[in-house]
Coordinates of C-alpha atoms in Angstrom, one line a residue:
M1462 CA 25.7 -6.7 -14.7
F1463 CA 26.1 -6.0 -18.5
K1464 CA 26.1 -9.7 -19.4
Y1465 CA 22.7 -10.0 -17.7
L1466 CA 21.2 -6.9 -19.5
I1467 CA 22.3 -8.5 -22.7
S1468 CA 20.4 -11.7 -21.9
I1469 CA 17.3 -9.6 -21.3
L1470 CA 17.6 -7.6 -24.5
C1471 CA 18.0 -10.8 -26.6
L1472 CA 14.5 -11.8 -25.6
F1473 CA 12.9 -8.9 -27.4
P1474 CA 13.1 -7.1 -30.8
A1475 CA 15.2 -3.9 -31.1
S1476 CA 12.0 -1.8 -31.4
T1477 CA 9.1 -2.8 -29.3
S1478 CA 7.0 0.4 -28.9
F1479 CA 3.8 -1.2 -30.2
A1480 CA 5.0 -4.8 -31.2
T1481 CA 2.2 -7.4 -31.1
D1482 CA 4.6 -10.1 -29.8
R1483 CA 5.2 -8.4 -26.5
P1484 CA 3.9 -10.5 -23.5
N1485 CA 0.6 -10.0 -21.9
V1486 CA 0.7 -9.4 -18.2
I1487 CA -1.5 -10.4 -15.3
V1488 CA -0.9 -9.2 -11.9
I1489 CA -2.9 -10.9 -9.0
L1490 CA -2.8 -9.3 -5.6
T1491 CA -4.7 -11.1 -2.7
D1492 CA -5.7 -9.3 0.4
D1493 CA -4.4 -10.3 3.8
Q1494 CA -3.0 -13.7 2.6
G1495 CA 0.3 -14.2 4.2
Y1496 CA 3.3 -16.3 3.2
G1497 CA 2.1 -19.3 5.2
D1498 CA -1.5 -19.2 4.0
M1499 CA -1.0 -21.9 1.3
G1500 CA -0.1 -25.5 1.1
C1501 CA 3.1 -25.1 -0.9
H1502 CA 4.6 -23.1 2.0
G1503 CA 3.8 -25.9 4.5
N1504 CA 0.4 -25.0 5.8
P1505 CA -0.8 -28.2 7.5
W1506 CA -4.6 -27.4 6.9
L1507 CA -4.8 -25.6 3.6
K1508 CA -4.8 -27.5 0.4
T1509 CA -4.3 -25.2 -2.4
P1510 CA -3.5 -27.3 -5.6
N1511 CA -3.6 -24.3 -7.9
L1512 CA -1.4 -22.1 -5.9
D1513 CA 1.0 -25.0 -5.5
R1514 CA 1.0 -25.4 -9.3
L1515 CA 1.6 -21.7 -9.9
A1516 CA 4.5 -21.9 -7.4
A1517 CA 6.0 -24.9 -9.2
E1518 CA 5.7 -23.2 -12.6
S1519 CA 7.1 -19.9 -11.5
V1520 CA 10.2 -18.2 -10.2
Q1521 CA 9.6 -17.9 -6.5
L1522 CA 10.8 -14.8 -4.8
E1523 CA 11.7 -16.0 -1.3
D1524 CA 12.8 -12.7 0.4
Y1525 CA 10.0 -10.5 -1.1
H1526 CA 8.5 -7.7 0.9
V1527 CA 5.4 -5.4 0.6
D1528 CA 4.0 -2.9 3.1
P1529 CA 2.3 -4.2 6.2
I1530 CA -1.2 -2.9 5.3
C1531 CA -3.4 -2.6 2.1
T1532 CA -3.2 0.9 0.7
P1533 CA 0.6 1.5 0.9
T1534 CA 1.2 -1.8 -0.9
R1535 CA -1.0 -0.8 -3.7
A1536 CA 0.4 2.7 -4.1
A1537 CA 4.1 1.3 -4.2
L1538 CA 3.2 -1.5 -6.6
M1539 CA 1.4 0.8 -8.9
T1540 CA 4.2 3.5 -8.9
G1541 CA 7.5 1.6 -8.2
R1542 CA 7.9 4.2 -5.4
Y1543 CA 7.7 4.3 -1.7
C1544 CA 4.1 4.8 -0.5
T1545 CA 5.4 7.6 1.8
R1546 CA 6.7 9.4 -1.2
V1547 CA 3.5 9.3 -3.3
G1548 CA 0.9 10.3 -0.5
A1549 CA -0.8 7.0 0.0
C1550 CA 0.7 5.8 3.2
D1551 CA -2.5 4.8 5.3
V1552 CA -5.9 3.1 4.6
I1553 CA -8.0 6.0 5.7
Q1554 CA -7.8 9.7 6.8
G1555 CA -7.3 11.1 3.3
R1556 CA -3.9 9.3 3.2
Q1557 CA -5.2 6.5 1.0
L1558 CA -5.2 8.9 -2.1
L1559 CA -2.5 8.4 -4.6
Q1560 CA -1.1 11.8 -5.6
S1561 CA -2.6 12.7 -8.9
D1562 CA 0.6 13.6 -10.5
E1563 CA 2.2 10.2 -9.9
T1564 CA 2.4 7.9 -13.0
T1565 CA 0.9 4.5 -12.6
M1566 CA 1.8 1.1 -13.9
A1567 CA -1.4 1.2 -16.0
D1568 CA -0.5 4.6 -17.4
I1569 CA 2.8 3.2 -18.6
F1570 CA 1.1 0.1 -20.1
E1571 CA -1.6 2.2 -21.7
R1572 CA 1.0 4.6 -23.4
S1573 CA 2.9 1.7 -24.6
G1574 CA 0.1 0.3 -26.6
Y1575 CA -1.4 -2.2 -24.2
R1576 CA -5.2 -2.4 -23.4
T1577 CA -5.6 -2.2 -19.6
G1578 CA -8.1 -3.7 -17.1
M1579 CA -8.6 -3.7 -13.4
F1580 CA -11.0 -5.8 -11.5
G1581 CA -11.4 -5.7 -7.7
K1582 CA -10.0 -3.4 -4.9
W1583 CA -8.3 -0.2 -5.8
H1584 CA -8.2 1.6 -2.4
L1585 CA -6.3 4.6 -3.8
G1586 CA -9.2 7.0 -4.2
D1587 CA -12.7 6.9 -5.5
A1588 CA -13.2 10.4 -6.9
W1589 CA -11.6 12.3 -9.8
P1590 CA -8.7 12.4 -10.4
Y1591 CA -7.8 9.4 -8.1
A1592 CA -10.2 6.7 -9.3
T1593 CA -9.0 3.8 -11.4
R1594 CA -10.6 4.9 -14.6
F1595 CA -8.4 8.1 -14.4
R1596 CA -5.2 6.3 -13.7
G1597 CA -4.6 4.4 -17.0
F1598 CA -7.1 1.6 -16.7
Q1599 CA -9.6 1.4 -19.7
T1600 CA -11.9 -1.4 -18.5
V1601 CA -12.7 -1.3 -14.7
V1602 CA -14.9 -3.3 -12.5
R1603 CA -14.5 -2.6 -8.9
H1604 CA -15.9 -1.7 -5.4
L1605 CA -15.2 1.5 -3.7
A1606 CA -13.2 2.2 -0.5
G1607 CA -11.1 -0.6 1.0
G1608 CA -13.9 -3.4 1.0
T1609 CA -17.1 -4.2 -0.9
D1610 CA -19.1 -3.5 2.3
E1611 CA -17.4 -0.3 3.6
I1612 CA -18.8 3.2 3.8
S1613 CA -18.9 4.6 0.3
N1614 CA -20.3 1.4 -1.2
P1615 CA -24.1 0.6 -1.3
S1616 CA -25.3 -0.2 2.1
D1617 CA -26.5 -3.6 1.4
N1618 CA -23.3 -5.0 -0.1
D1619 CA -22.1 -8.2 1.7
F1620 CA -19.8 -10.1 -0.7
F1621 CA -22.7 -11.7 -2.5
D1622 CA -24.7 -10.2 -5.3
D1623 CA -23.1 -6.8 -4.7
T1624 CA -23.2 -3.6 -6.6
Y1625 CA -19.9 -2.7 -8.2
Y1626 CA -18.8 0.1 -10.5
H1627 CA -18.2 -0.6 -14.1
N1628 CA -16.2 2.3 -15.4
G1629 CA -17.6 4.5 -12.8
K1630 CA -21.3 3.5 -13.2
P1631 CA -23.0 1.3 -10.6
K1632 CA -24.2 -2.1 -11.7
N1633 CA -25.4 -5.1 -9.8
S1634 CA -23.3 -8.3 -10.0
Q1635 CA -24.6 -11.8 -9.4
G1636 CA -22.5 -14.1 -7.4
Y1637 CA -19.6 -14.2 -4.8
C1638 CA -17.2 -11.3 -5.0
T1639 CA -14.1 -13.3 -5.8
D1640 CA -16.1 -15.3 -8.5
V1641 CA -17.3 -12.1 -10.0
F1642 CA -13.8 -10.3 -10.3
F1643 CA -12.3 -13.5 -11.8
N1644 CA -15.1 -13.7 -14.4
E1645 CA -14.5 -10.1 -15.5
L1646 CA -10.8 -10.9 -15.8
H1647 CA -11.7 -14.0 -18.0
Q1648 CA -13.9 -11.8 -20.3
F1649 CA -11.1 -9.1 -20.5
I1650 CA -8.3 -11.5 -21.3
S1651 CA -10.4 -13.6 -23.7
R1652 CA -11.3 -10.7 -26.0
D1653 CA -10.1 -10.7 -29.5
S1654 CA -7.5 -7.8 -30.0
D1655 CA -4.3 -6.9 -31.8
Q1656 CA -3.0 -5.3 -28.6
P1657 CA -1.4 -7.1 -25.7
F1658 CA -3.1 -6.7 -22.4
F1659 CA -2.2 -5.7 -18.9
A1660 CA -4.8 -7.1 -16.4
Y1661 CA -4.6 -6.1 -12.6
L1662 CA -6.7 -8.4 -10.3
P1663 CA -6.4 -6.9 -6.7
L1664 CA -9.0 -9.0 -4.9
N1665 CA -10.8 -8.0 -1.7
A1666 CA -10.5 -11.6 -0.5
M1667 CA -9.3 -12.5 2.1
H1668 CA -10.0 -9.3 3.9
S1669 CA -12.6 -9.1 6.7
P1670 CA -15.3 -9.4 7.3
H1671 CA -14.6 -13.0 6.5
T1672 CA -17.6 -14.1 4.4
V1673 CA -17.8 -17.1 2.2
A1674 CA -20.2 -19.9 1.4
E1675 CA -20.4 -22.5 4.2
K1676 CA -19.1 -25.3 2.0
Y1677 CA -15.7 -23.6 2.0
S1678 CA -15.5 -22.8 5.7
A1679 CA -17.3 -25.7 7.3
P1680 CA -14.2 -28.2 6.8
F1681 CA -12.0 -25.8 8.8
E1682 CA -14.6 -25.5 11.6
A1683 CA -14.7 -29.2 11.8
M1684 CA -11.0 -29.3 12.3
G1685 CA -11.4 -27.0 15.4
H1686 CA -10.4 -23.7 13.9
P1687 CA -12.0 -20.6 15.2
E1688 CA -14.9 -19.2 13.0
K1689 CA -12.9 -16.2 11.7
R1690 CA -10.0 -18.4 10.6
S1691 CA -12.3 -21.1 9.2
K1692 CA -14.0 -18.5 6.9
F1693 CA -10.6 -16.9 6.2
Y1694 CA -9.2 -20.3 5.1
G1695 CA -12.5 -20.9 3.2
M1696 CA -12.0 -17.7 1.2
I1697 CA -8.5 -19.0 0.2
I1698 CA -10.0 -22.2 -1.1
N1699 CA -12.5 -20.3 -3.2
F1700 CA -9.6 -18.2 -4.6
D1701 CA -7.6 -21.3 -5.3
E1702 CA -10.6 -22.8 -7.2
N1703 CA -10.8 -19.6 -9.2
L1704 CA -7.1 -19.6 -10.0
G1705 CA -7.7 -23.1 -11.4
R1706 CA -10.3 -21.8 -13.7
L1707 CA -8.1 -19.0 -14.8
F1708 CA -5.5 -21.6 -15.9
E1709 CA -8.2 -23.2 -17.9
V1710 CA -9.2 -20.0 -19.6
M1711 CA -5.5 -19.2 -20.4
Q1712 CA -5.2 -22.6 -22.0
E1713 CA -8.4 -22.3 -24.0
H1714 CA -7.3 -19.0 -25.5
N1715 CA -3.6 -20.0 -26.1
L1716 CA -2.4 -17.4 -23.6
N1717 CA 0.0 -19.4 -21.6
D1718 CA 3.3 -19.0 -23.5
N1719 CA 3.0 -15.3 -24.1
T1720 CA 1.6 -14.2 -20.7
I1721 CA 3.5 -13.1 -17.6
L1722 CA 1.4 -14.1 -14.5
V1723 CA 2.6 -12.5 -11.2
F1724 CA 0.9 -13.4 -7.9
M1725 CA 1.6 -11.9 -4.5
G1726 CA -0.1 -11.0 -1.2
D1727 CA -0.5 -7.4 -0.1
N1728 CA 0.6 -7.8 3.5
G1729 CA 1.1 -10.4 6.2
T1730 CA -1.6 -12.7 7.2
A1731 CA -4.8 -11.5 8.9
E1732 CA -6.0 -14.7 10.5
G1733 CA -3.3 -17.4 9.8
N1734 CA -1.5 -16.6 12.9
G1735 CA -3.4 -16.7 16.2
D1736 CA -0.7 -14.6 18.0
P1737 CA 0.3 -11.7 15.6
K1738 CA 2.2 -9.8 18.3
G1739 CA 4.1 -12.8 19.5
S1740 CA 7.4 -14.3 18.4
G1741 CA 5.9 -17.1 16.5
A1742 CA 8.6 -19.5 17.8
S1743 CA 6.1 -22.2 18.4
I1744 CA 4.9 -22.2 14.8
V1745 CA 8.2 -22.8 13.0
H1746 CA 7.7 -24.9 9.9
G1747 CA 8.6 -28.6 10.7
N1748 CA 7.8 -28.3 14.5
P1749 CA 4.6 -29.7 16.0
I1750 CA 1.6 -27.6 14.9
N1751 CA -0.4 -25.6 17.5
L1752 CA -3.9 -25.3 16.0
E1753 CA -4.8 -22.4 18.4
A1754 CA -1.7 -20.5 17.4
G1755 CA -2.1 -21.0 13.7
F1756 CA 0.7 -21.1 11.1
N1757 CA 2.9 -18.3 9.8
S1758 CA 5.9 -20.2 8.5
G1759 CA 7.9 -19.4 11.6
M1760 CA 7.7 -15.6 11.2
R1761 CA 7.2 -13.1 13.9
G1762 CA 4.2 -10.8 13.5
A1763 CA 1.3 -10.6 11.2
K1764 CA -0.7 -8.0 9.2
G1765 CA 0.2 -4.5 10.4
S1766 CA 3.4 -5.5 12.0
T1767 CA 7.0 -4.3 10.9
Y1768 CA 8.3 -7.7 11.9
E1769 CA 8.8 -10.1 9.0
G1770 CA 5.4 -11.7 9.3
G1771 CA 3.8 -8.4 8.6
H1772 CA 5.4 -7.7 5.1
R1773 CA 7.3 -10.8 3.8
V1774 CA 4.8 -12.4 1.5
A1775 CA 4.6 -15.0 -1.3
C1776 CA 5.5 -13.9 -4.8
F1777 CA 5.4 -16.2 -7.8
A1778 CA 6.3 -15.0 -11.4
R1779 CA 5.5 -17.3 -14.2
W1780 CA 6.5 -16.9 -17.9
P1781 CA 6.8 -20.3 -19.5
G1782 CA 9.9 -20.7 -21.6
K1783 CA 11.4 -17.5 -20.4
W1784 CA 11.6 -17.8 -16.6
E1785 CA 12.8 -21.0 -14.9
A1786 CA 10.0 -23.0 -13.4
G1787 CA 10.5 -23.7 -9.7
K1788 CA 13.6 -21.6 -9.3
Q1789 CA 13.9 -19.8 -6.0
V1790 CA 15.5 -16.3 -5.7
H1791 CA 16.7 -15.5 -2.3
Q1792 CA 17.9 -11.9 -3.0
L1793 CA 16.0 -9.1 -1.2
T1794 CA 13.1 -7.9 -3.6
S1795 CA 10.0 -5.8 -3.2
H1796 CA 6.7 -4.8 -4.7
R1797 CA 8.2 -1.6 -5.9
D1798 CA 10.5 -3.7 -8.3
W1799 CA 7.8 -4.8 -10.6
L1800 CA 7.1 -1.6 -12.6
P1801 CA 10.8 -1.2 -13.7
T1802 CA 10.9 -4.9 -14.4
F1803 CA 7.9 -4.8 -16.7
I1804 CA 9.5 -1.8 -18.4
D1805 CA 12.4 -3.9 -19.1
V1806 CA 10.8 -7.1 -20.2
C1807 CA 7.8 -5.7 -22.0
G1808 CA 9.6 -2.9 -23.8
L1809 CA 7.4 -0.2 -22.3
Q1810 CA 7.8 3.5 -22.9
R1811 CA 8.5 5.2 -19.8
D1812 CA 7.3 8.8 -19.7
Q1813 CA 8.1 10.3 -16.2
K1814 CA 10.9 12.1 -14.7
E1815 CA 10.6 10.8 -11.1
P1816 CA 13.0 8.0 -10.3
F1817 CA 11.8 4.6 -9.1
D1818 CA 12.6 3.4 -5.6
G1819 CA 12.5 -0.2 -7.0
Q1820 CA 14.7 -1.6 -9.5
S1821 CA 14.4 -4.1 -12.3
I1822 CA 14.7 -7.7 -11.1
A1823 CA 14.8 -9.1 -14.7
P1824 CA 18.4 -10.2 -14.1
L1825 CA 17.3 -12.4 -11.3
L1826 CA 14.5 -13.9 -13.4
V1827 CA 16.3 -14.6 -16.6
S1828 CA 19.7 -15.9 -15.4
N1829 CA 21.1 -18.0 -12.6
L1830 CA 21.8 -14.9 -10.5
G1831 CA 20.1 -15.5 -7.2
Q1832 CA 20.1 -19.3 -7.5
D1833 CA 21.4 -20.8 -4.2
A1834 CA 22.1 -17.4 -2.8
Q1835 CA 20.8 -18.5 0.6
A1836 CA 23.9 -20.6 1.0
E1837 CA 25.9 -17.4 0.3
A1838 CA 24.1 -15.2 2.6
A1839 CA 27.3 -13.6 4.0
S1840 CA 28.2 -12.2 0.5
T1841 CA 26.5 -10.5 -2.3
P1842 CA 26.6 -12.3 -5.7
E1843 CA 28.4 -10.5 -8.4
G1844 CA 26.0 -8.3 -10.5
W1845 CA 23.3 -7.7 -7.8
P1846 CA 23.7 -5.0 -5.2
D1847 CA 23.4 -5.4 -1.4
R1848 CA 20.2 -3.4 -1.0
T1849 CA 18.7 -1.6 1.9
L1850 CA 14.8 -1.4 2.0
F1851 CA 12.7 0.5 4.4
I1852 CA 9.2 -0.2 6.0
Q1853 CA 7.2 2.3 8.0
R1854 CA 3.7 2.3 9.5
Q1855 CA 3.1 6.0 8.7
S1856 CA -0.1 7.9 9.5
D1857 CA -1.5 11.4 9.0
T1858 CA 1.6 13.2 10.1
P1859 CA 5.3 12.3 9.2
V1860 CA 7.0 11.2 12.3
L1861 CA 10.5 9.6 12.4
G1862 CA 10.7 6.4 14.4
K1863 CA 13.0 6.4 17.3
R1864 CA 16.4 4.9 17.3
S1865 CA 15.7 2.5 20.1
G1866 CA 12.3 1.5 21.1
N1867 CA 8.9 2.5 19.7
G1868 CA 7.8 5.2 21.9
H1869 CA 4.5 7.0 22.2
N1870 CA 3.5 8.6 18.8
S1871 CA 6.5 7.1 17.2
P1872 CA 5.7 5.0 14.1
S1873 CA 7.1 1.5 13.8
Y1874 CA 9.6 0.8 11.2
A1875 CA 11.9 -1.8 9.8
I1876 CA 15.3 -1.6 7.8
L1877 CA 16.1 -4.7 5.7
T1878 CA 19.4 -5.6 4.2
E1879 CA 20.4 -9.1 2.9
K1880 CA 22.1 -9.8 6.3
W1881 CA 20.3 -7.7 8.9
R1882 CA 16.7 -6.8 9.9
M1883 CA 16.3 -3.9 12.3
V1884 CA 12.9 -3.3 13.8
D1885 CA 12.3 -0.3 16.0
G1886 CA 15.9 -0.4 17.1
A1887 CA 16.1 -4.1 17.7
L1888 CA 18.5 -5.9 15.5
Y1889 CA 18.3 -9.5 14.0
D1890 CA 20.7 -11.5 12.0
H1891 CA 18.4 -12.6 9.2
A1892 CA 20.5 -15.6 8.2
S1893 CA 20.8 -17.2 11.7
D1894 CA 17.5 -15.9 13.2
P1895 CA 14.8 -15.5 10.5
G1896 CA 12.2 -15.7 13.2
Q1897 CA 13.5 -12.6 14.8
N1898 CA 13.7 -14.0 18.3
H1899 CA 17.1 -12.8 19.5
D1900 CA 17.9 -9.1 19.5
V1901 CA 21.6 -8.6 18.9
A1902 CA 21.7 -4.8 18.9
A1903 CA 23.9 -4.6 21.9
D1904 CA 26.4 -6.7 20.2
H1905 CA 26.5 -4.7 17.0
P1906 CA 26.1 -1.0 18.0
D1907 CA 28.0 0.1 15.0
V1908 CA 25.5 -1.8 12.7
V1909 CA 22.6 -0.3 14.5
E1910 CA 24.1 3.3 14.2
E1911 CA 24.7 2.9 10.4
L1912 CA 21.2 1.5 9.7
Y1913 CA 19.6 4.2 11.7
Q1914 CA 21.5 6.9 9.8
N1915 CA 20.3 5.2 6.5
Y1916 CA 16.8 5.3 7.9
Q1917 CA 17.0 9.0 8.7
Q1918 CA 18.3 9.8 5.4
H1919 CA 15.5 7.8 3.8
F1920 CA 12.9 9.6 5.9
A1921 CA 14.2 13.0 5.0
D1922 CA 14.1 12.0 1.4
V1923 CA 10.6 10.6 1.1
F1924 CA 9.2 13.4 3.2
A1925 CA 11.1 16.1 1.6
D1926 CA 7.9 18.0 0.6
G1927 CA 6.4 17.6 4.1
Q1928 CA 3.8 15.1 2.9
P1929 CA 1.2 17.5 1.4
F1930 CA -2.5 16.5 1.4
A1931 CA -3.8 14.7 -1.5
R1932 CA -6.8 17.1 -1.9
F1933 CA -10.3 16.3 -3.2
Q1934 CA -10.6 18.3 -6.5
I1935 CA -13.8 20.3 -6.6
G1936 CA -15.5 21.6 -9.8
G1937 CA -13.4 19.7 -12.1
Q1938 CA -13.9 16.8 -14.5
E1939 CA -16.5 15.2 -12.0
N1940 CA -19.4 17.2 -10.8
P1941 CA -20.7 16.6 -8.1
T1942 CA -17.7 15.3 -6.0
Q1943 CA -18.5 13.1 -3.0
F1944 CA -16.4 12.0 0.0
T1945 CA -17.1 10.5 3.4
V1946 CA -16.1 10.2 6.9
R1947 CA -13.4 7.7 6.1
D1948 CA -11.7 10.3 4.0
W1949 CA -11.4 13.1 6.6
H1950 CA -8.5 14.2 8.6
P1951 CA -9.6 13.6 12.2
V1952 CA -9.7 16.5 14.8
K1953 CA -10.5 16.5 18.4
T1954 CA -14.1 17.4 19.3
G1955 CA -14.1 18.7 22.9
K1956 CA -12.2 16.0 25.0
A1957 CA -12.8 13.3 22.4
A1958 CA -9.8 12.2 20.4
G1959 CA -10.1 12.3 16.6
R1960 CA -11.3 9.1 14.9
V1961 CA -12.4 7.9 11.6
I1962 CA -15.0 5.2 11.1
W1963 CA -15.5 3.0 7.9
Q1964 CA -18.0 0.4 8.7
Q1965 CA -21.7 0.8 7.7
S1966 CA -22.8 -0.3 11.1
Q1967 CA -21.1 2.6 12.8
L1968 CA -23.0 5.3 11.0
G1969 CA -26.1 4.9 13.2
D1970 CA -24.1 4.7 16.5
D1971 CA -25.4 7.7 18.6
S1972 CA -22.6 7.3 21.0
I1973 CA -19.9 8.3 18.5
F1974 CA -19.0 12.0 18.5
I1975 CA -16.1 12.5 16.1
N1976 CA -15.2 15.0 13.6
G1977 CA -12.6 15.8 11.0
F1978 CA -11.9 18.1 8.0
W1979 CA -11.6 17.3 4.3
A1980 CA -8.8 18.9 2.3
I1981 CA -10.1 20.2 -0.9
N1982 CA -8.9 22.2 -3.8
V1983 CA -11.4 24.3 -5.9
I1984 CA -10.7 24.0 -9.7
Q1985 CA -13.3 26.5 -10.9
P1986 CA -14.7 29.5 -8.9
G1987 CA -18.4 29.8 -8.6
R1988 CA -21.5 29.1 -6.7
Y1989 CA -21.5 25.7 -5.1
Q1990 CA -24.2 23.5 -3.4
I1991 CA -22.9 21.5 -0.4
R1992 CA -25.1 18.9 1.0
L1993 CA -24.2 17.2 4.4
T1994 CA -25.7 14.0 5.6
R1995 CA -25.1 11.4 8.3
H1996 CA -26.4 8.4 6.3
P1997 CA -25.9 7.3 2.7
D1998 CA -28.5 8.2 0.1
D1999 CA -29.5 4.7 -0.4
A2000 CA -30.4 4.3 3.2
P2001 CA -31.5 7.8 4.4
D2002 CA -32.3 8.4 8.1
S2003 CA -32.6 11.1 10.6
M2004 CA -29.5 13.0 11.4
K2005 CA -30.9 13.7 14.9
A2006 CA -29.4 17.1 14.9
T2007 CA -30.9 20.5 15.7
V2008 CA -28.1 22.8 14.2
A2009 CA -25.8 22.4 11.2
R2010 CA -22.7 24.3 10.5
L2011 CA -20.4 24.4 7.5
Q2012 CA -17.0 26.0 7.2
I2013 CA -14.9 26.2 4.0
G2014 CA -11.8 28.4 4.4
D2015 CA -12.8 31.5 6.2
Q2016 CA -16.6 31.2 5.4
I2017 CA -18.9 29.9 8.0
L2018 CA -22.6 29.2 7.5
R2019 CA -25.2 27.9 10.1
Q2020 CA -28.7 26.5 9.8
T2021 CA -31.4 25.4 12.4
I2022 CA -32.8 22.1 11.2
S2023 CA -35.4 19.6 12.2
P2024 CA -34.1 16.5 14.2
D2025 CA -36.0 14.4 11.5
A2026 CA -34.1 16.0 8.6
T2027 CA -32.0 13.5 6.6
S2028 CA -29.7 16.0 5.1
V2029 CA -29.0 19.8 5.1
Q2030 CA -27.9 22.0 2.1
F2031 CA -25.8 25.1 1.9
E2032 CA -24.8 27.4 -0.9
M2033 CA -21.5 29.1 -0.9
D2034 CA -19.3 31.1 -3.4
L2035 CA -15.8 29.5 -3.5
P2036 CA -12.7 31.0 -4.9
V2037 CA -10.1 28.9 -6.7
G2038 CA -7.5 27.2 -4.5
P2039 CA -6.9 24.9 -1.5
A2040 CA -9.2 25.0 1.5
R2041 CA -10.4 23.0 4.5
L2042 CA -14.0 21.9 4.5
Q2043 CA -15.6 20.9 7.9
G2044 CA -19.2 20.5 9.2
W2045 CA -20.9 20.2 12.6
L2046 CA -24.1 18.5 13.4
T2047 CA -25.4 19.4 17.0
D2048 CA -27.0 16.3 18.6
Q2049 CA -30.7 16.9 19.6
K2050 CA -30.2 15.1 23.0
T2051 CA -26.8 15.9 24.3
G2052 CA -25.9 19.1 22.5
K2053 CA -22.6 17.6 21.4
D2054 CA -21.2 18.0 18.0
R2055 CA -20.3 15.4 15.6
G2056 CA -19.2 15.8 12.0
P2057 CA -21.4 14.9 9.0
Y2058 CA -20.4 11.6 7.5
F2059 CA -21.2 12.3 3.8
V2060 CA -20.6 15.3 1.7
N2061 CA -21.9 16.1 -1.7
I2062 CA -20.6 19.2 -3.3
R2063 CA -21.8 20.6 -6.8
L2064 CA -20.8 23.4 -8.9
H2065 CA -23.7 25.2 -10.6
R2066 CA -23.2 25.0 -14.4

């Protein structure tokens, strides 16, 4: 390994703390775009010339893995640590908040003299101290929550001419979402500055609802694709055009040679595979294509799955003159590797005690290590370890997946090595069965036992602290603090199971009776105003309730209200410290309780 480290160090000056010759960095993260959702990976319907160009000019990581869903991938990418370790292991239920004491990629770039910008989808918290502008990003244009149209965002957002948040302030933007975020990126990287830049472009495309101008989706509908996939593919074509414009901007401003450009997806395809739970055996690249089934490069599973198709995605890394164009790396790599890699190749100042779960892949990028490794799958090339990686679909409560089979309330998991893939106790030989069609666990019980023991140790490690809540901080730097139904921890209401809703259309559904509590932490003691509503302030409507109750800690307040009331306000003296906040709205017709969907809590100054 020493000779590879020497080759890395030779690329940079001995002291690079604030050197102006350090590379710029752009990281592009698309949403729900799987490995097979591009022309360069054999998709028979998608023509993506700019993605294909990027692949040809990049090192291509061919065994690259993220998490199966949105937030966990973003949390791990930003911290270099397992999502289960840093608190952001789900997309809702308060588990989308990245613990405030975690150091982010942007923090490290900023402390190392870079100017930092983020444009698009954060999905790691919207309030202080979780929001992007508090996590190392100096210039931010973003939507809230997990999508431009989800609860927390303005109610009329629909991907076109939406309201986004510029450094925390709402501002109307003209145009389609992907175009807007790329344009903001162009402005950021084109700015004259003596500092290098770090730009993060996590797009909301191609996430549902699949919305795009008809000119992009119509050709796919004409081919016979279903409407959703046609729009999904259309969103990819729009992205590809924007990528082409980014190339032009980089060329115009002489940014190509001194800019690292990394592209990846955030999880497996959402629409490219018509049978996300099936084996995908009929979709193997090179075989006759089944339009109804879609195309997923022969991988089993899709978004949300712990099978390969849920988390193995494309990753292209371009640095002209430094990293070999078109080179394929077949070693096992992950999104957690990029932060330690950037620290190596950009000479960043790391100021944190916590160890990374990822490791620098710079040796794979700057040397021949990894070249032709697929032909040597049975052995580990000298200088690169035989890694074991873990993937788990965790939710609100840490639960260990079962050794054999994915039983009730047992989260799905995967264990990855260079040779083996174990999914919920089923074992697959990755070299001979990349489509994961033949479970060989019965033939290799010793391997199953060893991998499961490794998983148990990993689980105990990442959940050593019991997965404490990432709490909403009240009375701190932001006042008031706001949170919504998508952020609560669900609880049962009568016989109804706990749920979370996140779509604007669900707010007015009178048949939904759900509730949950918010985990809060009071920073300053004092008198607080707490306003509860069922609808957002930009679209007020009757709560259709006759009684409202509020509980924070041991304090409980109750008010009789008019069914026409659009909100209800309480006042309460709160001490410093953690607490649970929960409300109840008693329905005027049924007498059943539902929780308030929006909370605004303000400390009197």
